[in-house]
mmCIF file of C-alpha atoms in Angstrom:
data_model
loop_
_atom_site.group_PDB
_atom_site.id
_atom_site.type_symbol
_atom_site.label_atom_id
_atom_site.label_comp_id
_atom_site.label_asym_id
_atom_site.label_seq_id
_atom_site.Cartn_x
_atom_site.Cartn_y
_atom_site.Cartn_z
ATOM 1 C CA UNK W 1 12.441 97.907 41.800
ATOM 2 C CA UNK W 2 9.358 97.327 39.675
ATOM 3 C CA UNK W 3 6.038 98.164 41.310
ATOM 4 C CA UNK W 4 2.371 97.163 41.223
ATOM 5 C CA UNK W 5 -0.193 99.538 42.717
ATOM 6 C CA UNK W 6 -3.953 100.003 42.746
ATOM 7 C CA UNK W 7 -5.640 102.932 41.015
ATOM 8 C CA UNK W 8 -9.157 101.823 41.969
ATOM 9 C CA UNK W 9 -10.958 98.666 43.000
ATOM 10 C CA UNK W 10 -14.699 98.391 43.553
ATOM 11 C CA UNK W 11 -16.519 95.454 45.135
ATOM 12 C CA UNK W 12 -20.070 96.813 45.522
ATOM 13 C CA UNK W 13 -21.552 93.321 45.906
ATOM 14 C CA UNK W 14 -19.120 91.660 48.320
ATOM 15 C CA UNK W 15 -21.780 89.295 49.767
ATOM 16 C CA UNK W 16 -22.145 87.819 46.271
ATOM 17 C CA UNK W 17 -18.633 88.160 44.809
ATOM 18 C CA UNK W 18 -15.360 89.919 45.635
ATOM 19 C CA UNK W 19 -12.365 90.654 43.409
ATOM 20 C CA UNK W 20 -8.744 90.849 44.577
ATOM 21 C CA UNK W 21 -5.566 91.236 42.545
ATOM 22 C CA UNK W 22 -1.860 90.634 43.009
ATOM 23 C CA UNK W 23 1.090 90.649 40.632
ATOM 24 C CA UNK W 24 4.009 88.209 40.591
ATOM 25 C CA UNK W 25 7.091 89.222 38.628
ATOM 26 C CA UNK W 26 8.825 86.531 36.608
ATOM 27 C CA UNK W 27 11.402 88.859 35.061
ATOM 28 C CA UNK W 28 11.777 91.968 37.226
ATOM 29 C CA UNK W 29 10.330 94.965 35.420
ATOM 30 C CA UNK W 30 9.615 93.004 32.249
ATOM 31 C CA UNK W 31 6.973 90.323 32.653
ATOM 32 C CA UNK W 32 4.920 88.421 35.192
ATOM 33 C CA UNK W 33 1.404 87.232 35.859
ATOM 34 C CA UNK W 34 -1.605 88.990 37.272
ATOM 35 C CA UNK W 35 -3.358 86.792 39.840
ATOM 36 C CA UNK W 36 -7.063 87.619 40.084
ATOM 37 C CA UNK W 37 -8.959 86.016 42.961
ATOM 38 C CA UNK W 38 -12.757 85.796 42.744
ATOM 39 C CA UNK W 39 -14.431 84.902 46.027
ATOM 40 C CA UNK W 40 -18.121 83.923 46.104
ATOM 41 C CA UNK W 41 -20.092 83.634 49.327
ATOM 42 C CA UNK W 42 -21.997 80.419 50.027
ATOM 43 C CA UNK W 43 -25.059 82.284 51.323
ATOM 44 C CA UNK W 44 -25.127 84.752 48.444
ATOM 45 C CA UNK W 45 -26.502 88.261 48.871
ATOM 46 C CA UNK W 46 -29.761 89.520 50.345
ATOM 47 C CA UNK W 47 -31.504 92.462 48.677
ATOM 48 C CA UNK W 48 -34.557 94.399 49.881
ATOM 49 C CA UNK W 49 -36.913 94.975 46.980
ATOM 50 C CA UNK W 50 -40.536 96.052 46.412
ATOM 51 C CA UNK W 51 -41.489 95.677 50.068
ATOM 52 C CA UNK W 52 -39.974 92.196 50.302
ATOM 53 C CA UNK W 53 -36.539 90.735 49.834
ATOM 54 C CA UNK W 54 -34.646 88.090 47.934
ATOM 55 C CA UNK W 55 -31.400 86.170 48.194
ATOM 56 C CA UNK W 56 -29.336 85.416 45.115
ATOM 57 C CA UNK W 57 -26.005 83.855 44.252
ATOM 58 C CA UNK W 58 -23.974 83.633 41.054
ATOM 59 C CA UNK W 59 -23.537 80.333 39.240
ATOM 60 C CA UNK W 60 -21.066 81.943 36.847
ATOM 61 C CA UNK W 61 -19.369 85.185 35.841
ATOM 62 C CA UNK W 62 -17.464 86.622 32.871
ATOM 63 C CA UNK W 63 -14.058 88.258 33.334
ATOM 64 C CA UNK W 64 -12.109 90.505 30.963
ATOM 65 C CA UNK W 65 -8.679 92.145 31.249
ATOM 66 C CA UNK W 66 -7.480 95.076 29.160
ATOM 67 C CA UNK W 67 -3.935 96.435 29.099
ATOM 68 C CA UNK W 68 -2.455 99.782 28.130
ATOM 69 C CA UNK W 69 1.327 99.718 27.711
ATOM 70 C CA UNK W 70 1.403 95.943 28.060
ATOM 71 C CA UNK W 71 0.487 92.805 26.175
ATOM 72 C CA UNK W 72 -1.647 90.062 27.678
ATOM 73 C CA UNK W 73 -1.154 86.324 27.164
ATOM 74 C CA UNK W 74 -0.506 85.830 23.429
ATOM 75 C CA UNK W 75 0.591 89.333 22.519
ATOM 76 C CA UNK W 76 -2.868 90.928 22.669
ATOM 77 C CA UNK W 77 -3.940 93.911 24.746
ATOM 78 C CA UNK W 78 -7.301 92.341 25.605
ATOM 79 C CA UNK W 79 -8.097 89.031 27.298
ATOM 80 C CA UNK W 80 -11.460 87.341 27.811
ATOM 81 C CA UNK W 81 -11.254 84.584 30.403
ATOM 82 C CA UNK W 82 -14.590 83.154 29.268
ATOM 83 C CA UNK W 83 -17.200 81.938 31.710
ATOM 84 C CA UNK W 84 -16.015 81.001 35.192
ATOM 85 C CA UNK W 85 -18.398 78.480 36.762
ATOM 86 C CA UNK W 86 -19.290 78.196 40.444
ATOM 87 C CA UNK W 87 -21.012 75.067 41.763
ATOM 88 C CA UNK W 88 -23.413 75.522 44.705
ATOM 89 C CA UNK W 89 -22.093 72.429 46.472
ATOM 90 C CA UNK W 90 -18.437 73.507 46.185
ATOM 91 C CA UNK W 91 -18.380 77.290 46.309
ATOM 92 C CA UNK W 92 -14.746 78.290 46.674
ATOM 93 C CA UNK W 93 -12.456 81.090 45.466
ATOM 94 C CA UNK W 94 -11.264 80.847 41.881
ATOM 95 C CA UNK W 95 -7.907 82.221 40.777
ATOM 96 C CA UNK W 96 -7.333 83.402 37.216
ATOM 97 C CA UNK W 97 -3.694 83.948 36.204
ATOM 98 C CA UNK W 98 -3.042 86.277 33.290
ATOM 99 C CA UNK W 99 0.427 86.619 31.727
ATOM 100 C CA UNK W 100 1.517 90.246 31.349
ATOM 101 C CA UNK W 101 4.492 91.644 29.406
ATOM 102 C CA UNK W 102 5.330 95.332 29.750
ATOM 103 C CA UNK W 103 5.785 97.109 26.424
ATOM 104 C CA UNK W 104 6.469 100.562 27.928
ATOM 105 C CA UNK W 105 7.942 101.977 31.141
ATOM 106 C CA UNK W 106 4.534 101.600 32.736
ATOM 107 C CA UNK W 107 1.263 99.822 32.070
ATOM 108 C CA UNK W 108 -2.332 100.215 33.193
ATOM 109 C CA UNK W 109 -4.446 97.099 33.672
ATOM 110 C CA UNK W 110 -8.233 97.217 33.701
ATOM 111 C CA UNK W 111 -10.341 94.281 34.962
ATOM 112 C CA UNK W 112 -14.117 93.908 34.773
ATOM 113 C CA UNK W 113 -16.305 91.126 36.150
ATOM 114 C CA UNK W 114 -19.879 90.902 34.852
ATOM 115 C CA UNK W 115 -22.829 88.547 35.218
ATOM 116 C CA UNK W 116 -25.629 87.756 32.773
ATOM 117 C CA UNK W 117 -29.187 86.994 33.821
ATOM 118 C CA UNK W 118 -28.734 83.269 33.147
ATOM 119 C CA UNK W 119 -25.848 83.261 35.654
ATOM 120 C CA UNK W 120 -28.004 84.740 38.430
ATOM 121 C CA UNK W 121 -29.685 82.127 40.631
ATOM 122 C CA UNK W 122 -32.538 83.246 42.881
ATOM 123 C CA UNK W 123 -32.120 81.195 46.060
ATOM 124 C CA UNK W 124 -35.192 82.385 47.974
ATOM 125 C CA UNK W 125 -37.713 85.208 48.179
ATOM 126 C CA UNK W 126 -39.817 86.700 50.955
ATOM 127 C CA UNK W 127 -43.030 88.736 50.602
ATOM 128 C CA UNK W 128 -42.608 89.428 46.891
ATOM 129 C CA UNK W 129 -45.685 87.483 45.752
ATOM 130 C CA UNK W 130 -48.511 85.293 47.095
ATOM 131 C CA UNK W 131 -47.720 81.763 48.218
ATOM 132 C CA UNK W 132 -50.144 80.160 45.744
ATOM 133 C CA UNK W 133 -48.454 81.033 42.437
ATOM 134 C CA UNK W 134 -48.408 78.252 39.846
ATOM 135 C CA UNK W 135 -45.107 76.680 38.695
ATOM 136 C CA UNK W 136 -45.449 78.632 35.429
ATOM 137 C CA UNK W 137 -45.862 81.936 37.273
ATOM 138 C CA UNK W 138 -42.945 81.147 39.590
ATOM 139 C CA UNK W 139 -40.726 80.327 36.611
ATOM 140 C CA UNK W 140 -41.438 83.660 34.919
ATOM 141 C CA UNK W 141 -41.165 85.651 38.167
ATOM 142 C CA UNK W 142 -37.784 84.012 38.810
ATOM 143 C CA UNK W 143 -36.428 85.129 35.425
ATOM 144 C CA UNK W 144 -37.879 88.626 35.838
ATOM 145 C CA UNK W 145 -35.894 88.995 39.055
ATOM 146 C CA UNK W 146 -32.733 87.569 37.497
ATOM 147 C CA UNK W 147 -33.009 89.911 34.506
ATOM 148 C CA UNK W 148 -33.520 92.893 36.810
ATOM 149 C CA UNK W 149 -30.496 91.978 38.917
ATOM 150 C CA UNK W 150 -28.236 91.461 35.902
ATOM 151 C CA UNK W 151 -29.337 94.531 33.940
ATOM 152 C CA UNK W 152 -30.148 97.059 36.666
ATOM 153 C CA UNK W 153 -28.604 96.050 39.979
ATOM 154 C CA UNK W 154 -25.354 94.262 39.061
ATOM 155 C CA UNK W 155 -24.447 96.889 36.490
ATOM 156 C CA UNK W 156 -22.386 98.552 35.211
ATOM 157 C CA UNK W 157 -20.338 95.579 36.450
ATOM 158 C CA UNK W 158 -20.302 93.120 39.322
ATOM 159 C CA UNK W 159 -16.843 94.323 40.373
ATOM 160 C CA UNK W 160 -13.926 96.037 38.679
ATOM 161 C CA UNK W 161 -10.504 97.556 39.202
ATOM 162 C CA UNK W 162 -7.550 99.346 37.640
ATOM 163 C CA UNK W 163 -3.899 98.777 38.503
ATOM 164 C CA UNK W 164 -0.597 100.374 37.573
ATOM 165 C CA UNK W 165 2.591 98.504 36.714
ATOM 166 C CA UNK W 166 5.867 100.415 36.583
ATOM 167 C CA UNK W 167 9.308 99.115 35.626
ATOM 168 C CA UNK W 168 10.964 101.225 38.304
ATOM 169 C CA UNK W 169 9.851 102.707 41.608
ATOM 170 C CA UNK W 170 12.040 105.729 40.810
ATOM 171 C CA UNK W 171 9.877 106.701 37.872
ATOM 172 C CA UNK W 172 6.757 108.679 38.706
ATOM 173 C CA UNK W 173 4.543 108.373 35.654
ATOM 174 C CA UNK W 174 1.746 110.893 35.508
ATOM 175 C CA UNK W 175 -0.728 108.562 33.888
ATOM 176 C CA UNK W 176 -4.059 110.037 32.871
ATOM 177 C CA UNK W 177 -6.882 107.836 34.069
ATOM 178 C CA UNK W 178 -10.440 108.132 35.278
ATOM 179 C CA UNK W 179 -12.864 105.864 37.135
ATOM 180 C CA UNK W 180 -14.457 103.297 34.868
ATOM 181 C CA UNK W 181 -18.040 104.096 35.882
ATOM 182 C CA UNK W 182 -20.192 106.891 37.288
ATOM 183 C CA UNK W 183 -21.996 105.143 40.133
ATOM 184 C CA UNK W 184 -24.247 108.088 41.092
ATOM 185 C CA UNK W 185 -25.872 108.312 37.657
ATOM 186 C CA UNK W 186 -26.394 104.569 37.654
ATOM 187 C CA UNK W 187 -28.412 104.730 40.894
ATOM 188 C CA UNK W 188 -31.211 106.729 39.234
ATOM 189 C CA UNK W 189 -31.501 104.117 36.478
ATOM 190 C CA UNK W 190 -31.798 101.357 39.078
ATOM 191 C CA UNK W 191 -34.680 103.108 40.875
ATOM 192 C CA UNK W 192 -36.567 103.625 37.608
ATOM 193 C CA UNK W 193 -36.133 99.983 36.659
ATOM 194 C CA UNK W 194 -37.402 98.886 40.072
ATOM 195 C CA UNK W 195 -40.753 100.539 39.379
ATOM 196 C CA UNK W 196 -40.968 98.762 36.019
ATOM 197 C CA UNK W 197 -40.119 95.438 37.681
ATOM 198 C CA UNK W 198 -42.984 95.848 40.149
ATOM 199 C CA UNK W 199 -45.455 96.487 37.334
ATOM 200 C CA UNK W 200 -44.333 93.397 35.425
ATOM 201 C CA UNK W 201 -44.424 91.172 38.497
ATOM 202 C CA UNK W 202 -48.019 92.242 39.115
ATOM 203 C CA UNK W 203 -48.882 91.284 35.537
ATOM 204 C CA UNK W 204 -47.487 87.798 36.134
ATOM 205 C CA UNK W 205 -49.280 87.446 39.474
ATOM 206 C CA UNK W 206 -52.604 88.500 37.955
ATOM 207 C CA UNK W 207 -52.393 86.104 34.978
ATOM 208 C CA UNK W 208 -52.580 82.616 36.514
ATOM 209 C CA UNK W 209 -54.122 80.890 33.488
ATOM 210 C CA UNK W 210 -51.551 81.787 30.829
ATOM 211 C CA UNK W 211 -49.039 79.221 29.665
ATOM 212 C CA UNK W 212 -45.366 79.854 30.320
ATOM 213 C CA UNK W 213 -44.582 81.221 26.867
ATOM 214 C CA UNK W 214 -47.527 83.625 26.781
ATOM 215 C CA UNK W 215 -46.817 84.751 30.332
ATOM 216 C CA UNK W 216 -43.194 85.479 29.501
ATOM 217 C CA UNK W 217 -44.151 87.545 26.462
ATOM 218 C CA UNK W 218 -46.778 89.416 28.500
ATOM 219 C CA UNK W 219 -44.174 90.670 30.978
ATOM 220 C CA UNK W 220 -41.620 91.565 28.310
ATOM 221 C CA UNK W 221 -39.297 88.563 28.386
ATOM 222 C CA UNK W 222 -37.776 87.309 25.147
ATOM 223 C CA UNK W 223 -38.387 83.526 25.088
ATOM 224 C CA UNK W 224 -35.383 83.042 22.823
ATOM 225 C CA UNK W 225 -32.864 84.303 25.384
ATOM 226 C CA UNK W 226 -34.409 85.490 28.682
ATOM 227 C CA UNK W 227 -35.493 82.086 30.018
ATOM 228 C CA UNK W 228 -31.948 80.692 30.317
ATOM 229 C CA UNK W 229 -31.050 79.701 33.865
ATOM 230 C CA UNK W 230 -34.717 79.500 34.844
ATOM 231 C CA UNK W 231 -36.463 77.297 37.405
ATOM 232 C CA UNK W 232 -39.262 75.472 35.587
ATOM 233 C CA UNK W 233 -39.691 72.858 38.308
ATOM 234 C CA UNK W 234 -43.038 71.118 37.797
ATOM 235 C CA UNK W 235 -44.079 73.609 35.106
ATOM 236 C CA UNK W 236 -46.564 72.606 32.402
ATOM 237 C CA UNK W 237 -44.747 73.200 29.116
ATOM 238 C CA UNK W 238 -46.727 70.700 27.062
ATOM 239 C CA UNK W 239 -46.397 71.445 23.347
ATOM 240 C CA UNK W 240 -44.317 74.574 23.910
ATOM 241 C CA UNK W 241 -42.255 75.906 20.994
ATOM 242 C CA UNK W 242 -38.812 76.949 22.222
ATOM 243 C CA UNK W 243 -36.806 75.925 19.182
ATOM 244 C CA UNK W 244 -33.463 77.756 18.839
ATOM 245 C CA UNK W 245 -33.825 79.213 22.354
ATOM 246 C CA UNK W 246 -31.049 79.869 24.861
ATOM 247 C CA UNK W 247 -32.001 77.670 27.830
ATOM 248 C CA UNK W 248 -28.667 76.633 29.298
ATOM 249 C CA UNK W 249 -28.376 76.037 33.073
ATOM 250 C CA UNK W 250 -32.172 75.726 33.403
ATOM 251 C CA UNK W 251 -33.980 73.467 35.872
ATOM 252 C CA UNK W 252 -36.856 71.480 34.327
ATOM 253 C CA UNK W 253 -37.069 68.896 37.095
ATOM 254 C CA UNK W 254 -40.480 67.228 37.028
ATOM 255 C CA UNK W 255 -41.707 69.519 34.238
ATOM 256 C CA UNK W 256 -44.156 68.405 31.548
ATOM 257 C CA UNK W 257 -42.499 68.882 28.154
ATOM 258 C CA UNK W 258 -44.519 66.386 26.131
ATOM 259 C CA UNK W 259 -44.578 67.085 22.385
ATOM 260 C CA UNK W 260 -42.506 70.232 22.926
ATOM 261 C CA UNK W 261 -40.290 71.703 20.202
ATOM 262 C CA UNK W 262 -36.794 72.220 21.602
ATOM 263 C CA UNK W 263 -34.990 71.719 18.317
ATOM 264 C CA UNK W 264 -31.591 73.427 18.083
ATOM 265 C CA UNK W 265 -32.073 74.874 21.577
ATOM 266 C CA UNK W 266 -29.088 75.387 23.867
ATOM 267 C CA UNK W 267 -29.914 73.211 26.876
ATOM 268 C CA UNK W 268 -26.403 72.674 28.213
ATOM 269 C CA UNK W 269 -26.182 71.653 31.868
ATOM 270 C CA UNK W 270 -29.973 71.509 32.132
ATOM 271 C CA UNK W 271 -31.696 69.506 34.875
ATOM 272 C CA UNK W 272 -34.465 67.285 33.439
ATOM 273 C CA UNK W 273 -34.667 64.768 36.284
ATOM 274 C CA UNK W 274 -38.095 63.200 36.371
ATOM 275 C CA UNK W 275 -39.349 65.399 33.518
ATOM 276 C CA UNK W 276 -41.743 64.065 30.882
ATOM 277 C CA UNK W 277 -40.300 64.725 27.420
ATOM 278 C CA UNK W 278 -42.375 62.088 25.653
ATOM 279 C CA UNK W 279 -42.603 62.954 21.972
ATOM 280 C CA UNK W 280 -40.349 65.993 22.377
ATOM 281 C CA UNK W 281 -38.608 67.242 19.248
ATOM 282 C CA UNK W 282 -34.964 67.849 20.195
ATOM 283 C CA UNK W 283 -33.207 67.584 16.840
ATOM 284 C CA UNK W 284 -29.901 69.472 16.852
ATOM 285 C CA UNK W 285 -30.252 70.549 20.484
ATOM 286 C CA UNK W 286 -27.189 71.089 22.663
ATOM 287 C CA UNK W 287 -27.711 68.735 25.612
ATOM 288 C CA UNK W 288 -24.090 68.702 26.747
ATOM 289 C CA UNK W 289 -23.893 67.595 30.409
ATOM 290 C CA UNK W 290 -27.676 67.665 30.799
ATOM 291 C CA UNK W 291 -29.210 65.457 33.510
ATOM 292 C CA UNK W 292 -32.103 63.246 32.311
ATOM 293 C CA UNK W 293 -32.122 60.734 35.168
ATOM 294 C CA UNK W 294 -35.529 59.058 35.660
ATOM 295 C CA UNK W 295 -37.056 61.187 32.890
ATOM 296 C CA UNK W 296 -39.186 59.965 29.993
ATOM 297 C CA UNK W 297 -37.830 60.454 26.474
ATOM 298 C CA UNK W 298 -40.180 57.946 24.880
ATOM 299 C CA UNK W 299 -40.743 58.766 21.194
ATOM 300 C CA UNK W 300 -38.400 61.758 21.490
ATOM 301 C CA UNK W 301 -36.351 62.842 18.487
ATOM 302 C CA UNK W 302 -32.672 63.166 19.411
ATOM 303 C CA UNK W 303 -31.281 63.303 15.872
ATOM 304 C CA UNK W 304 -28.038 65.275 15.721
ATOM 305 C CA UNK W 305 -28.089 66.262 19.386
ATOM 306 C CA UNK W 306 -24.979 66.897 21.473
ATOM 307 C CA UNK W 307 -25.358 64.464 24.376
ATOM 308 C CA UNK W 308 -21.711 64.427 25.402
ATOM 309 C CA UNK W 309 -21.387 64.109 29.149
ATOM 310 C CA UNK W 310 -25.159 63.850 29.610
ATOM 311 C CA UNK W 311 -26.712 61.491 32.168
ATOM 312 C CA UNK W 312 -29.541 59.243 30.917
ATOM 313 C CA UNK W 313 -29.470 56.665 33.709
ATOM 314 C CA UNK W 314 -32.946 55.395 34.466
ATOM 315 C CA UNK W 315 -34.535 57.367 31.621
ATOM 316 C CA UNK W 316 -37.259 55.782 29.482
ATOM 317 C CA UNK W 317 -35.877 55.558 25.940
ATOM 318 C CA UNK W 318 -38.598 53.695 24.062
ATOM 319 C CA UNK W 319 -38.517 54.452 20.313
ATOM 320 C CA UNK W 320 -35.881 57.176 20.715
ATOM 321 C CA UNK W 321 -33.951 58.178 17.585
ATOM 322 C CA UNK W 322 -30.237 58.791 18.304
ATOM 323 C CA UNK W 323 -29.170 59.160 14.651
ATOM 324 C CA UNK W 324 -26.148 61.439 14.312
ATOM 325 C CA UNK W 325 -26.028 62.240 18.024
ATOM 326 C CA UNK W 326 -22.730 62.887 19.810
ATOM 327 C CA UNK W 327 -22.655 60.565 22.807
ATOM 328 C CA UNK W 328 -19.065 60.538 24.086
ATOM 329 C CA UNK W 329 -19.033 60.106 27.887
ATOM 330 C CA UNK W 330 -22.828 59.902 28.000
ATOM 331 C CA UNK W 331 -23.911 57.762 30.957
ATOM 332 C CA UNK W 332 -26.807 55.350 30.561
ATOM 333 C CA UNK W 333 -28.195 52.237 32.211
ATOM 334 C CA UNK W 334 -31.479 50.796 33.494
ATOM 335 C CA UNK W 335 -33.285 52.370 30.540
ATOM 336 C CA UNK W 336 -36.773 51.001 29.756
ATOM 337 C CA UNK W 337 -37.313 50.689 26.003
ATOM 338 C CA UNK W 338 -33.636 50.816 24.989
ATOM 339 C CA UNK W 339 -32.965 48.064 22.442
ATOM 340 C CA UNK W 340 -29.803 45.909 22.351
ATOM 341 C CA UNK W 341 -28.955 47.472 18.990
ATOM 342 C CA UNK W 342 -29.175 50.980 20.419
ATOM 343 C CA UNK W 343 -27.149 49.952 23.459
ATOM 344 C CA UNK W 344 -24.409 48.558 21.238
ATOM 345 C CA UNK W 345 -24.404 51.727 19.127
ATOM 346 C CA UNK W 346 -24.090 53.937 22.197
ATOM 347 C CA UNK W 347 -21.152 51.921 23.514
ATOM 348 C CA UNK W 348 -19.419 51.930 20.132
ATOM 349 C CA UNK W 349 -19.661 55.710 20.007
ATOM 350 C CA UNK W 350 -18.194 56.438 23.419
ATOM 351 C CA UNK W 351 -21.115 56.226 25.847
ATOM 352 C CA UNK W 352 -20.682 54.503 29.210
ATOM 353 C CA UNK W 353 -23.019 51.833 30.572
ATOM 354 C CA UNK W 354 -23.411 52.429 34.308
ATOM 355 C CA UNK W 355 -26.104 52.253 36.943
ATOM 356 C CA UNK W 356 -26.853 53.839 40.279
ATOM 357 C CA UNK W 357 -29.034 53.195 43.284
ATOM 358 C CA UNK W 358 -32.634 54.348 43.394
ATOM 359 C CA UNK W 359 -31.728 56.633 46.303
ATOM 360 C CA UNK W 360 -29.024 58.335 44.235
ATOM 361 C CA UNK W 361 -31.298 58.777 41.211
ATOM 362 C CA UNK W 362 -33.966 60.427 43.345
ATOM 363 C CA UNK W 363 -31.515 62.698 45.165
#
């Protein structure tokens, strides 16, 4: 009888995410599929930090599987499941099935689950900073915390495990293996990084007059990649230059982005509800599934943008240039300034004319 047994499994952050594994044989002792269950918690995880505390949850994770003595999916010994997304309104376990074919009498499977800073959402904080921080300061403090969690606290991995497959229970393979990570050595790194985090948070707190970009650079954030997933709600980003930046999953609701340069930026799944992007330069930007409801895009340049699946209902579109934009499944309607010619072009290229109630747009 073929067997499946655990060598190690670590879930150090169960309140945020837990990993379980099972194996289902399709051909006894030959092939089957590894069922990996990832379970997030709706309330996320609380963490005491710097005399206060915070609660975070994960909007996404990355999962990889490596096999020794087996092939995975299409004959490879390594599999990257890509990003697995979790929605806050529908947090539920996700199951990833991976096809496994034994190439030897036994096989060792290694699974790692990791999270990047952009996938870490800070739900709330207590006693970490004064109550009167500006939206710009809050935005930078939020990303400082997310970067710390991803690079110091949720490392070396969010969760991981190793499992053994054997073609026969009678065989007793003496397989050399060792734990994936040394947790004790990692703890010292975490404590050192905590001190650095406190110093950088104080810099942000004591610099209320800097703009968002200058503030980020002051505390050591890279504007090109460390602002992704941020909360820029109500922030003043007028004239900011974030061209070519990684800004996916960010919340710009009600932000001022007039005359900003966001050309070729990755703004996928961004929330721009009620934001002012008048005169913004967005040429070549990835706006896939971005939400622009009730925003202003007057005089904005949208040449060559990816607007597939985006929502522009209620947005002001006066003198907007859509040349070369991808608009399949874009939703629009009730758009001040949109000309009949532009409306016809959008429909011809796969956009959908819809509308919604004022209550829904303001939700």
